[in-house]
Amino acid sequence: MINNRMTFENLCLRNEPLANHSSYQIGGEANFFAMPETAEELITLLQGCRTHGLDYFFCGMGSNLLFPDNPRKDTLYISLKRLVYWDITPDKWFISSGTPMSMLSIAGLMYNIPGYEFTYLLPGGLGAGIYMNAKYNHRQISDIIKTVYYVDLEDPSLSVQSIDVSQCKYGYKQSIFQMNPWLILGADMLAVPEQLDPQQANRLLSRWKDKEGMSSLSSFYSYMAEEAKALQSRGIHLPAPMTQIEEYRNGKRHFEYPSCGSVFKNNYDYGVPVGALVDRLELKGKAYGGAMISPFHGNMIINTDHATAEHIKYLMNVIMEGVDKAFGFVPEPEVVVVE
Ligand SMILES: Cc1cc2nc3c(=O)[nH]c(=O)nc-3n(C[C@H](O)[C@H](O)[C@H](O)COP(=O)(O)OP(=O)(O)OC[C@H]3O[C@@H](n4cnc5c(N)ncnc54)[C@H](O)[C@@H]3O)c2cc1C
């Protein structure tokens, strides 16, 4: 039987608001947008871009980027948030890019694998987590993966390649993937569950896929909190690091307003977090258009009322100029500003 989805035209949505695919809920209509569900669909899209002379931009859940108000007409925006599957053998646990990182904390409890707690309520897919080296406190994605699978977009064959985590040039929010046109498909995890019931795993993934690839932070929070509650009803209790994460993130109102989390990377040479410097400058609560520097966390800019990308960028400049003038350095954006 012919798979009708498997043509470039059928895989592309037209005039799709990027705001629907960004945790900021910001972004104009994309002329071309796609959410492939398999590696084959992804390759079809890449080949179609070559045939039609289109550029492409990849994203996951859109929780660390700022889409433009006027997207480029000749670009296909590809979200990998529906590329959700696991490949499980006795000595290998492959997790695809679209799998939410936070699901690893749930799976860690289900399969008795310690060390994944830090991913609880961390927005975004594993692919971007590998790309950004997403972290919480002292734990980061590079601590828990073994081999990353990717496609080198400059390779005419678009074949799948792999790289060991030791070669990935990982640092604070840095990786080799930020230096190369490589599209991450997923990774083998360092730990492999001793007993993983494939049907139970499929049910977990299906429940997420049924949500149609959500990017809204409040829905993301409700979904993950429900999964955690379901575990508790089966006698699996949330360990302290996970309840502390929930308290911390709720305290900073992470899921109440659309945002991208921290806007700037911390400057460890300076030694004081950007949020604390913004606090010292008394910029918390400063608003412009529909955007505001969060009153709850100085390193977050929230969308309070139909903010545009320009409103967010304006407040980013206010922070960069203020920190430069008062403390002598310009903070480096963590958010990916898509032009
Ligand atoms: C409320 C809130 C709290 C947050 N807290 C934290 C935190 O504690 N720690 C932390 O590290 N981050 C945090 N973040 C930021 C965000 O969760 C991470 O950066 C996450 O890795 C982004 O995942 P995503 O799927 O949404 O990526 P996107 O925002 O969609 O993409 C981010 C970047 O990754 C690239 N990318 C995405 N997928 C791929 C792929 N498969 N291959 C190659 N490149 C790819 C994109 O091109 C883009 O440059 C927070 C965000 C929010 C909204």
mmCIF file of C-alpha atoms and ligand atoms in Angstrom:
data_model
loop_
_atom_site.group_PDB
_atom_site.id
_atom_site.type_symbol
_atom_site.label_atom_id
_atom_site.label_comp_id
_atom_site.label_asym_id
_atom_site.label_seq_id
_atom_site.Cartn_x
_atom_site.Cartn_y
_atom_site.Cartn_z
ATOM 1 C CA MET A 1 0.000 0.000 0.000
ATOM 2 C CA ILE A 2 1.283 3.484 -0.857
ATOM 3 C CA ASN A 3 1.898 5.704 2.163
ATOM 4 C CA ASN A 4 0.217 8.978 1.141
ATOM 5 C CA ARG A 5 2.084 10.937 3.768
ATOM 6 C CA MET A 6 5.356 10.054 2.114
ATOM 7 C CA THR A 7 5.453 12.816 -0.486
ATOM 8 C CA PHE A 8 6.995 16.198 0.174
ATOM 9 C CA GLU A 9 3.705 17.976 -0.570
ATOM 10 C CA ASN A 10 1.683 15.767 1.789
ATOM 11 C CA LEU A 11 4.171 16.160 4.604
ATOM 12 C CA CYS A 12 4.123 19.978 4.405
ATOM 13 C CA LEU A 13 1.560 22.168 6.125
ATOM 14 C CA ARG A 14 1.035 25.562 4.509
ATOM 15 C CA ASN A 15 0.531 28.897 6.303
ATOM 16 C CA GLU A 16 1.099 27.341 9.713
ATOM 17 C CA PRO A 17 1.477 29.790 12.643
ATOM 18 C CA LEU A 18 4.877 29.135 14.243
ATOM 19 C CA ALA A 19 3.380 30.504 17.479
ATOM 20 C CA ASN A 20 1.587 27.134 17.810
ATOM 21 C CA HIS A 21 4.959 25.403 17.962
ATOM 22 C CA SER A 22 6.822 27.647 20.379
ATOM 23 C CA SER A 23 6.587 27.771 24.166
ATOM 24 C CA TYR A 24 6.738 31.566 23.773
ATOM 25 C CA GLN A 25 3.575 31.384 21.621
ATOM 26 C CA ILE A 26 5.318 33.796 19.278
ATOM 27 C CA GLY A 27 5.968 33.498 15.550
ATOM 28 C CA GLY A 28 4.232 34.416 12.305
ATOM 29 C CA GLU A 29 2.829 32.087 9.646
ATOM 30 C CA ALA A 30 5.314 29.736 8.018
ATOM 31 C CA ASN A 31 4.843 29.231 4.308
ATOM 32 C CA PHE A 32 6.070 25.618 4.788
ATOM 33 C CA PHE A 33 5.987 23.639 8.036
ATOM 34 C CA ALA A 34 6.337 19.908 8.766
ATOM 35 C CA MET A 35 6.369 17.461 11.681
ATOM 36 C CA PRO A 36 7.846 14.165 10.426
ATOM 37 C CA GLU A 37 7.035 11.066 12.458
ATOM 38 C CA THR A 38 9.729 8.773 11.068
ATOM 39 C CA ALA A 39 13.329 9.083 9.858
ATOM 40 C CA GLU A 40 12.072 8.214 6.347
ATOM 41 C CA GLU A 41 9.619 11.136 6.351
ATOM 42 C CA LEU A 42 12.433 13.391 7.505
ATOM 43 C CA ILE A 43 14.688 12.304 4.651
ATOM 44 C CA THR A 44 11.817 12.856 2.158
ATOM 45 C CA LEU A 45 11.484 16.407 3.459
ATOM 46 C CA LEU A 46 15.219 17.078 3.189
ATOM 47 C CA GLN A 47 15.322 15.746 -0.363
ATOM 48 C CA GLY A 48 12.212 17.816 -1.207
ATOM 49 C CA CYS A 49 13.950 20.968 0.056
ATOM 50 C CA ARG A 50 16.804 20.270 -2.344
ATOM 51 C CA THR A 51 14.403 19.709 -5.250
ATOM 52 C CA HIS A 52 12.317 22.812 -4.495
ATOM 53 C CA GLY A 53 15.284 25.042 -3.598
ATOM 54 C CA LEU A 54 14.060 25.640 -0.044
ATOM 55 C CA ASP A 55 16.134 26.327 3.060
ATOM 56 C CA TYR A 56 15.218 24.476 6.238
ATOM 57 C CA PHE A 57 15.232 25.148 9.957
ATOM 58 C CA PHE A 58 14.932 22.445 12.619
ATOM 59 C CA CYS A 59 13.348 22.657 15.989
ATOM 60 C CA GLY A 60 11.985 20.389 18.670
ATOM 61 C CA MET A 61 9.292 21.573 21.054
ATOM 62 C CA GLY A 62 10.267 25.223 20.497
ATOM 63 C CA SER A 63 11.042 25.850 24.165
ATOM 64 C CA ASN A 64 14.422 27.526 23.651
ATOM 65 C CA LEU A 65 13.845 29.653 20.622
ATOM 66 C CA LEU A 66 12.253 32.850 19.440
ATOM 67 C CA PHE A 67 10.574 32.504 16.070
ATOM 68 C CA PRO A 68 10.370 35.590 13.813
ATOM 69 C CA ASP A 69 7.204 37.638 13.434
ATOM 70 C CA ASN A 70 7.671 37.363 9.648
ATOM 71 C CA PRO A 71 9.142 33.947 8.815
ATOM 72 C CA ARG A 72 11.178 33.539 5.647
ATOM 73 C CA LYS A 73 8.987 32.508 2.728
ATOM 74 C CA ASP A 74 11.565 30.124 1.228
ATOM 75 C CA THR A 75 12.204 28.127 4.421
ATOM 76 C CA LEU A 76 10.682 24.848 5.539
ATOM 77 C CA TYR A 77 10.389 24.870 9.337
ATOM 78 C CA ILE A 78 10.687 21.275 10.539
ATOM 79 C CA SER A 79 9.705 20.336 14.086
ATOM 80 C CA LEU A 80 10.928 16.947 15.301
ATOM 81 C CA LYS A 81 8.513 16.847 18.220
ATOM 82 C CA ARG A 82 6.551 13.993 16.646
ATOM 83 C CA LEU A 83 9.648 11.897 15.968
ATOM 84 C CA VAL A 84 8.922 9.814 19.049
ATOM 85 C CA TYR A 85 10.049 6.175 19.154
ATOM 86 C CA TRP A 86 12.382 3.909 21.097
ATOM 87 C CA ASP A 87 14.441 1.031 19.790
ATOM 88 C CA ILE A 88 14.992 -1.516 22.537
ATOM 89 C CA THR A 89 17.257 -4.566 22.510
ATOM 90 C CA PRO A 90 18.842 -6.364 25.495
ATOM 91 C CA ASP A 91 22.009 -4.241 25.263
ATOM 92 C CA LYS A 92 20.734 -1.033 23.668
ATOM 93 C CA TRP A 93 18.151 1.627 24.404
ATOM 94 C CA PHE A 94 17.807 4.109 21.536
ATOM 95 C CA ILE A 95 15.624 7.149 22.204
ATOM 96 C CA SER A 96 14.556 9.388 19.322
ATOM 97 C CA SER A 97 14.942 13.164 19.227
ATOM 98 C CA GLY A 98 11.283 14.021 19.682
ATOM 99 C CA THR A 99 10.943 12.133 22.964
ATOM 100 C CA PRO A 100 10.459 14.744 25.700
ATOM 101 C CA MET A 101 13.441 14.864 28.053
ATOM 102 C CA SER A 102 11.095 14.930 31.017
ATOM 103 C CA MET A 103 9.811 11.490 30.005
ATOM 104 C CA LEU A 104 13.256 10.118 30.867
ATOM 105 C CA SER A 105 12.651 10.923 34.538
ATOM 106 C CA ILE A 106 9.372 8.964 34.381
ATOM 107 C CA ALA A 107 11.065 6.074 32.524
ATOM 108 C CA GLY A 108 13.943 6.136 35.031
ATOM 109 C CA LEU A 109 11.445 5.517 37.852
ATOM 110 C CA MET A 110 9.577 2.859 35.871
ATOM 111 C CA TYR A 111 12.741 0.946 35.007
ATOM 112 C CA ASN A 112 14.709 1.650 38.154
ATOM 113 C CA ILE A 113 17.480 3.637 36.477
ATOM 114 C CA PRO A 114 18.834 6.334 38.790
ATOM 115 C CA GLY A 115 20.254 9.603 37.498
ATOM 116 C CA TYR A 116 17.453 10.815 35.204
ATOM 117 C CA GLU A 117 15.628 12.798 37.898
ATOM 118 C CA PHE A 118 17.119 16.092 36.694
ATOM 119 C CA THR A 119 15.106 15.893 33.455
ATOM 120 C CA TYR A 120 11.777 16.086 35.309
ATOM 121 C CA LEU A 121 9.765 19.032 33.960
ATOM 122 C CA LEU A 122 12.668 20.118 31.739
ATOM 123 C CA PRO A 123 10.832 21.294 28.595
ATOM 124 C CA GLY A 124 11.966 20.130 25.157
ATOM 125 C CA GLY A 125 12.894 17.051 23.188
ATOM 126 C CA LEU A 126 15.971 14.884 23.617
ATOM 127 C CA GLY A 127 17.376 16.041 20.232
ATOM 128 C CA ALA A 128 17.582 19.656 21.314
ATOM 129 C CA GLY A 129 18.748 18.521 24.762
ATOM 130 C CA ILE A 130 21.691 16.818 23.023
ATOM 131 C CA TYR A 131 22.257 19.921 20.879
ATOM 132 C CA MET A 132 22.074 22.417 23.791
ATOM 133 C CA ASN A 133 23.484 20.027 26.441
ATOM 134 C CA ALA A 134 20.423 20.858 28.526
ATOM 135 C CA LYS A 135 21.054 20.788 32.259
ATOM 136 C CA TYR A 136 19.597 21.193 35.686
ATOM 137 C CA ASN A 137 21.921 21.994 38.577
ATOM 138 C CA HIS A 138 24.997 19.822 38.047
ATOM 139 C CA ARG A 139 23.443 17.175 35.822
ATOM 140 C CA GLN A 140 23.368 17.467 32.054
ATOM 141 C CA ILE A 141 22.222 15.437 29.052
ATOM 142 C CA SER A 142 25.816 14.517 28.119
ATOM 143 C CA ASP A 143 26.008 12.556 31.426
ATOM 144 C CA ILE A 144 23.342 10.058 30.386
ATOM 145 C CA ILE A 145 23.869 9.322 26.673
ATOM 146 C CA LYS A 146 26.390 7.020 25.008
ATOM 147 C CA THR A 147 26.182 7.363 21.202
ATOM 148 C CA VAL A 148 24.424 10.052 19.165
ATOM 149 C CA TYR A 149 22.952 9.332 15.708
ATOM 150 C CA TYR A 150 22.751 12.199 13.224
ATOM 151 C CA VAL A 151 22.516 13.145 9.569
ATOM 152 C CA ASP A 152 25.203 15.434 8.157
ATOM 153 C CA LEU A 153 23.143 17.798 6.039
ATOM 154 C CA GLU A 154 26.130 18.533 3.789
ATOM 155 C CA ASP A 155 26.553 14.847 2.946
ATOM 156 C CA PRO A 156 24.798 14.254 -0.421
ATOM 157 C CA SER A 157 23.782 10.730 0.647
ATOM 158 C CA LEU A 158 22.042 11.990 3.830
ATOM 159 C CA SER A 159 23.086 8.717 5.480
ATOM 160 C CA VAL A 160 22.867 8.194 9.236
ATOM 161 C CA GLN A 161 26.156 8.591 11.128
ATOM 162 C CA SER A 162 27.055 8.091 14.765
ATOM 163 C CA ILE A 163 29.409 9.712 17.249
ATOM 164 C CA ASP A 164 30.498 8.658 20.730
ATOM 165 C CA VAL A 165 29.591 11.111 23.489
ATOM 166 C CA SER A 166 33.308 11.540 24.358
ATOM 167 C CA GLN A 167 33.829 13.124 20.900
ATOM 168 C CA CYS A 168 30.904 15.571 21.174
ATOM 169 C CA LYS A 169 32.938 18.504 22.658
ATOM 170 C CA TYR A 170 30.458 18.922 25.461
ATOM 171 C CA GLY A 171 30.706 21.896 27.799
ATOM 172 C CA TYR A 172 28.335 24.281 29.556
ATOM 173 C CA LYS A 173 25.442 24.543 27.082
ATOM 174 C CA GLN A 174 27.878 23.662 24.282
ATOM 175 C CA SER A 175 28.306 20.747 21.898
ATOM 176 C CA ILE A 176 29.822 19.784 18.568
ATOM 177 C CA PHE A 177 26.291 19.875 17.128
ATOM 178 C CA GLN A 178 26.222 23.673 17.466
ATOM 179 C CA MET A 179 29.347 23.828 15.256
ATOM 180 C CA ASN A 180 28.131 21.603 12.414
ATOM 181 C CA PRO A 181 25.066 21.265 10.147
ATOM 182 C CA TRP A 182 24.108 17.996 11.779
ATOM 183 C CA LEU A 183 20.568 16.896 12.430
ATOM 184 C CA ILE A 184 20.255 14.700 15.513
ATOM 185 C CA LEU A 185 17.980 11.671 15.195
ATOM 186 C CA GLY A 186 18.433 10.390 18.740
ATOM 187 C CA ALA A 187 20.841 8.590 21.022
ATOM 188 C CA ASP A 188 21.643 5.326 22.730
ATOM 189 C CA MET A 189 21.426 5.774 26.457
ATOM 190 C CA LEU A 190 24.361 4.953 28.729
ATOM 191 C CA ALA A 191 22.190 2.773 30.961
ATOM 192 C CA VAL A 192 19.957 0.036 29.572
ATOM 193 C CA PRO A 193 16.940 -1.109 31.597
ATOM 194 C CA GLU A 194 17.255 -4.667 32.854
ATOM 195 C CA GLN A 195 13.612 -5.344 32.203
ATOM 196 C CA LEU A 196 11.774 -3.102 29.806
ATOM 197 C CA ASP A 197 8.283 -4.200 28.846
ATOM 198 C CA PRO A 198 7.934 -2.929 25.219
ATOM 199 C CA GLN A 199 4.133 -2.748 25.493
ATOM 200 C CA GLN A 200 4.295 -0.629 28.626
ATOM 201 C CA ALA A 201 6.876 1.599 26.910
ATOM 202 C CA ASN A 202 4.658 1.939 23.834
ATOM 203 C CA ARG A 203 1.710 2.945 25.993
ATOM 204 C CA LEU A 204 3.825 5.669 27.597
ATOM 205 C CA LEU A 205 4.918 7.000 24.189
ATOM 206 C CA SER A 206 1.405 6.743 22.723
ATOM 207 C CA ARG A 207 -0.090 8.807 25.538
ATOM 208 C CA TRP A 208 2.365 11.593 24.671
ATOM 209 C CA LYS A 209 1.857 11.247 20.903
ATOM 210 C CA ASP A 210 -1.914 11.527 21.426
ATOM 211 C CA LYS A 211 -1.278 15.059 22.664
ATOM 212 C CA GLU A 212 -0.328 16.031 19.095
ATOM 213 C CA GLY A 213 3.124 17.327 19.952
ATOM 214 C CA MET A 214 2.307 20.013 22.470
ATOM 215 C CA SER A 215 4.413 23.146 22.868
ATOM 216 C CA SER A 216 2.268 24.890 25.515
ATOM 217 C CA LEU A 217 4.084 24.963 28.850
ATOM 218 C CA SER A 218 0.960 24.618 30.982
ATOM 219 C CA SER A 219 -0.179 21.526 29.020
ATOM 220 C CA PHE A 220 3.349 20.096 29.203
ATOM 221 C CA TYR A 221 3.360 20.541 32.986
ATOM 222 C CA SER A 222 -0.110 19.003 33.443
ATOM 223 C CA TYR A 223 0.839 16.027 31.282
ATOM 224 C CA MET A 224 4.107 15.260 33.110
ATOM 225 C CA ALA A 225 2.573 15.814 36.555
ATOM 226 C CA GLU A 226 -0.216 13.353 35.581
ATOM 227 C CA GLU A 227 2.341 10.738 34.519
ATOM 228 C CA ALA A 228 4.175 11.169 37.823
ATOM 229 C CA LYS A 229 0.882 10.882 39.716
ATOM 230 C CA ALA A 230 0.029 7.681 37.849
ATOM 231 C CA LEU A 231 3.341 6.181 38.963
ATOM 232 C CA GLN A 232 2.604 7.114 42.558
ATOM 233 C CA SER A 233 -0.750 5.347 42.357
ATOM 234 C CA ARG A 234 1.251 2.210 41.443
ATOM 235 C CA GLY A 235 3.390 2.607 44.568
ATOM 236 C CA ILE A 236 6.362 4.300 42.851
ATOM 237 C CA HIS A 237 7.041 7.481 44.795
ATOM 238 C CA LEU A 238 8.717 10.568 43.425
ATOM 239 C CA PRO A 239 12.234 10.904 44.849
ATOM 240 C CA ALA A 240 13.149 14.158 46.623
ATOM 241 C CA PRO A 241 15.115 15.634 43.667
ATOM 242 C CA MET A 242 11.953 15.464 41.530
ATOM 243 C CA THR A 243 9.640 17.027 44.112
ATOM 244 C CA GLN A 244 12.265 19.750 44.680
ATOM 245 C CA ILE A 245 12.383 20.456 40.930
ATOM 246 C CA GLU A 246 8.599 20.780 40.865
ATOM 247 C CA GLU A 247 8.676 23.192 43.805
ATOM 248 C CA TYR A 248 11.481 25.238 42.228
ATOM 249 C CA ARG A 249 9.884 25.504 38.797
ATOM 250 C CA ASN A 250 6.434 26.297 40.189
ATOM 251 C CA GLY A 251 7.993 28.897 42.495
ATOM 252 C CA LYS A 252 9.563 30.625 39.483
ATOM 253 C CA ARG A 253 6.201 30.355 37.647
ATOM 254 C CA HIS A 254 7.829 28.393 34.797
ATOM 255 C CA PHE A 255 4.576 27.024 33.467
ATOM 256 C CA GLU A 256 2.280 29.988 34.097
ATOM 257 C CA TYR A 257 3.396 32.306 31.293
ATOM 258 C CA PRO A 258 4.709 31.564 27.810
ATOM 259 C CA SER A 259 8.515 31.858 27.858
ATOM 260 C CA CYS A 260 11.739 30.170 26.742
ATOM 261 C CA GLY A 261 13.078 29.719 30.277
ATOM 262 C CA SER A 262 16.414 31.489 30.866
ATOM 263 C CA VAL A 263 17.140 33.946 28.080
ATOM 264 C CA PHE A 264 20.898 34.261 28.756
ATOM 265 C CA LYS A 265 23.683 31.837 29.610
ATOM 266 C CA ASN A 266 25.315 32.479 32.957
ATOM 267 C CA ASN A 267 28.838 33.917 32.892
ATOM 268 C CA TYR A 268 30.741 31.593 35.214
ATOM 269 C CA ASP A 269 33.884 33.795 34.985
ATOM 270 C CA TYR A 270 31.888 36.665 36.472
ATOM 271 C CA GLY A 271 30.435 34.333 39.076
ATOM 272 C CA VAL A 272 26.987 35.857 39.630
ATOM 273 C CA PRO A 273 23.962 34.456 37.741
ATOM 274 C CA VAL A 274 22.454 36.791 35.134
ATOM 275 C CA GLY A 275 19.103 36.650 36.963
ATOM 276 C CA ALA A 276 20.723 38.085 40.121
ATOM 277 C CA LEU A 277 22.404 40.871 38.094
ATOM 278 C CA VAL A 278 19.058 41.806 36.501
ATOM 279 C CA ASP A 279 17.621 41.886 40.016
ATOM 280 C CA ARG A 280 20.385 44.262 41.146
ATOM 281 C CA LEU A 281 19.577 46.534 38.188
ATOM 282 C CA GLU A 282 15.941 46.571 39.370
ATOM 283 C CA LEU A 283 14.761 45.497 35.931
ATOM 284 C CA LYS A 284 12.391 42.756 37.115
ATOM 285 C CA GLY A 285 8.843 43.611 36.060
ATOM 286 C CA LYS A 286 9.958 45.997 33.294
ATOM 287 C CA ALA A 287 7.499 45.663 30.398
ATOM 288 C CA TYR A 288 7.563 46.498 26.702
ATOM 289 C CA GLY A 289 4.617 45.796 24.423
ATOM 290 C CA GLY A 290 3.235 42.410 25.438
ATOM 291 C CA ALA A 291 6.502 41.236 27.026
ATOM 292 C CA MET A 292 7.896 41.598 30.540
ATOM 293 C CA ILE A 293 11.118 40.753 32.392
ATOM 294 C CA SER A 294 9.704 38.181 34.776
ATOM 295 C CA PRO A 295 8.998 39.548 38.264
ATOM 296 C CA PHE A 296 9.809 36.021 39.524
ATOM 297 C CA HIS A 297 13.139 35.343 37.767
ATOM 298 C CA GLY A 298 15.401 38.065 36.336
ATOM 299 C CA ASN A 299 16.751 35.833 33.557
ATOM 300 C CA MET A 300 13.313 35.155 32.077
ATOM 301 C CA ILE A 301 11.319 37.349 29.718
ATOM 302 C CA ILE A 302 7.689 36.311 29.627
ATOM 303 C CA ASN A 303 4.927 36.812 27.093
ATOM 304 C CA THR A 304 2.180 38.451 29.132
ATOM 305 C CA ASP A 305 -0.117 39.681 26.374
ATOM 306 C CA HIS A 306 0.374 38.800 22.696
ATOM 307 C CA ALA A 307 4.052 39.753 22.677
ATOM 308 C CA THR A 308 5.917 39.815 19.375
ATOM 309 C CA ALA A 309 9.498 38.729 18.740
ATOM 310 C CA GLU A 310 10.426 42.422 18.545
ATOM 311 C CA HIS A 311 9.073 43.037 22.071
ATOM 312 C CA ILE A 312 11.213 40.187 23.448
ATOM 313 C CA LYS A 313 14.292 41.373 21.556
ATOM 314 C CA TYR A 314 13.813 44.896 22.896
ATOM 315 C CA LEU A 315 13.896 43.643 26.498
ATOM 316 C CA MET A 316 16.875 41.394 25.714
ATOM 317 C CA ASN A 317 18.754 44.521 24.588
ATOM 318 C CA VAL A 318 17.743 46.361 27.751
ATOM 319 C CA ILE A 319 19.312 43.559 29.817
ATOM 320 C CA MET A 320 22.440 43.277 27.637
ATOM 321 C CA GLU A 321 23.089 47.025 27.725
ATOM 322 C CA GLY A 322 22.304 47.312 31.437
ATOM 323 C CA VAL A 323 24.577 44.406 32.436
ATOM 324 C CA ASP A 324 27.372 45.647 30.142
ATOM 325 C CA LYS A 325 27.229 49.166 31.599
ATOM 326 C CA ALA A 326 27.039 48.092 35.243
ATOM 327 C CA PHE A 327 29.105 44.879 35.300
ATOM 328 C CA GLY A 328 31.353 45.089 32.235
ATOM 329 C CA PHE A 329 30.235 42.172 30.077
ATOM 330 C CA VAL A 330 27.459 41.470 27.590
ATOM 331 C CA PRO A 331 25.498 38.331 28.531
ATOM 332 C CA GLU A 332 25.378 35.708 25.791
ATOM 333 C CA PRO A 333 21.853 34.707 24.704
ATOM 334 C CA GLU A 334 20.886 31.124 25.430
ATOM 335 C CA VAL A 335 17.646 31.474 23.481
ATOM 336 C CA VAL A 336 18.066 30.775 19.772
ATOM 337 C CA VAL A 337 16.802 33.855 17.941
ATOM 338 C CA VAL A 338 15.555 32.599 14.573
ATOM 339 C CA GLU A 339 15.983 35.238 11.853
HETATM 340 C C1 LIG B 1 10.093 27.167 31.479
HETATM 341 C C2 LIG B 1 11.384 26.700 30.883
HETATM 342 C C3 LIG B 1 12.390 26.227 31.712
HETATM 343 C C4 LIG B 1 13.605 25.777 31.157
HETATM 344 N N1 LIG B 1 14.563 25.288 32.003
HETATM 345 C C5 LIG B 1 15.732 24.822 31.485
HETATM 346 C C6 LIG B 1 16.728 24.252 32.330
HETATM 347 O O1 LIG B 1 16.570 24.127 33.552
HETATM 348 N N2 LIG B 1 17.878 23.807 31.752
HETATM 349 C C7 LIG B 1 18.087 23.891 30.391
HETATM 350 O O2 LIG B 1 19.142 23.448 29.909
HETATM 351 N N3 LIG B 1 17.164 24.431 29.571
HETATM 352 C C8 LIG B 1 15.997 24.879 30.079
HETATM 353 N N4 LIG B 1 15.039 25.407 29.246
HETATM 354 C C9 LIG B 1 15.324 25.512 27.807
HETATM 355 C C10 LIG B 1 14.886 24.261 27.011
HETATM 356 O O3 LIG B 1 14.148 23.425 27.815
HETATM 357 C C11 LIG B 1 16.091 23.478 26.477
HETATM 358 O O4 LIG B 1 16.997 24.305 25.788
HETATM 359 C C12 LIG B 1 15.665 22.344 25.533
HETATM 360 O O5 LIG B 1 16.808 21.598 25.193
HETATM 361 C C13 LIG B 1 14.984 22.852 24.266
HETATM 362 O O6 LIG B 1 14.344 21.756 23.634
HETATM 363 P P1 LIG B 1 13.340 21.978 22.409
HETATM 364 O O7 LIG B 1 13.000 20.638 21.881
HETATM 365 O O8 LIG B 1 12.223 22.824 22.831
HETATM 366 O O9 LIG B 1 14.294 22.746 21.394
HETATM 367 P P2 LIG B 1 13.951 23.971 20.422
HETATM 368 O O10 LIG B 1 13.723 25.185 21.238
HETATM 369 O O11 LIG B 1 12.894 23.584 19.489
HETATM 370 O O12 LIG B 1 15.335 24.117 19.648
HETATM 371 C C14 LIG B 1 16.486 24.617 20.300
HETATM 372 C C15 LIG B 1 17.707 24.519 19.371
HETATM 373 O O13 LIG B 1 18.003 23.149 19.139
HETATM 374 C C16 LIG B 1 18.088 22.900 17.738
HETATM 375 N N5 LIG B 1 17.560 21.556 17.526
HETATM 376 C C17 LIG B 1 16.375 21.077 17.962
HETATM 377 N N6 LIG B 1 16.254 19.775 17.645
HETATM 378 C C18 LIG B 1 17.381 19.444 16.974
HETATM 379 C C19 LIG B 1 17.849 18.237 16.378
HETATM 380 N N7 LIG B 1 17.132 17.119 16.416
HETATM 381 N N8 LIG B 1 19.057 18.252 15.753
HETATM 382 C C20 LIG B 1 19.801 19.377 15.716
HETATM 383 N N9 LIG B 1 19.411 20.536 16.268
HETATM 384 C C21 LIG B 1 18.220 20.569 16.893
HETATM 385 C C22 LIG B 1 17.216 23.970 17.100
HETATM 386 O O14 LIG B 1 17.609 24.235 15.766
HETATM 387 C C23 LIG B 1 17.483 25.155 18.004
HETATM 388 O O15 LIG B 1 18.676 25.777 17.605
HETATM 389 C C24 LIG B 1 13.812 25.838 29.766
HETATM 390 C C25 LIG B 1 12.793 26.314 28.927
HETATM 391 C C26 LIG B 1 11.581 26.732 29.482
HETATM 392 C C27 LIG B 1 10.492 27.212 28.585
#
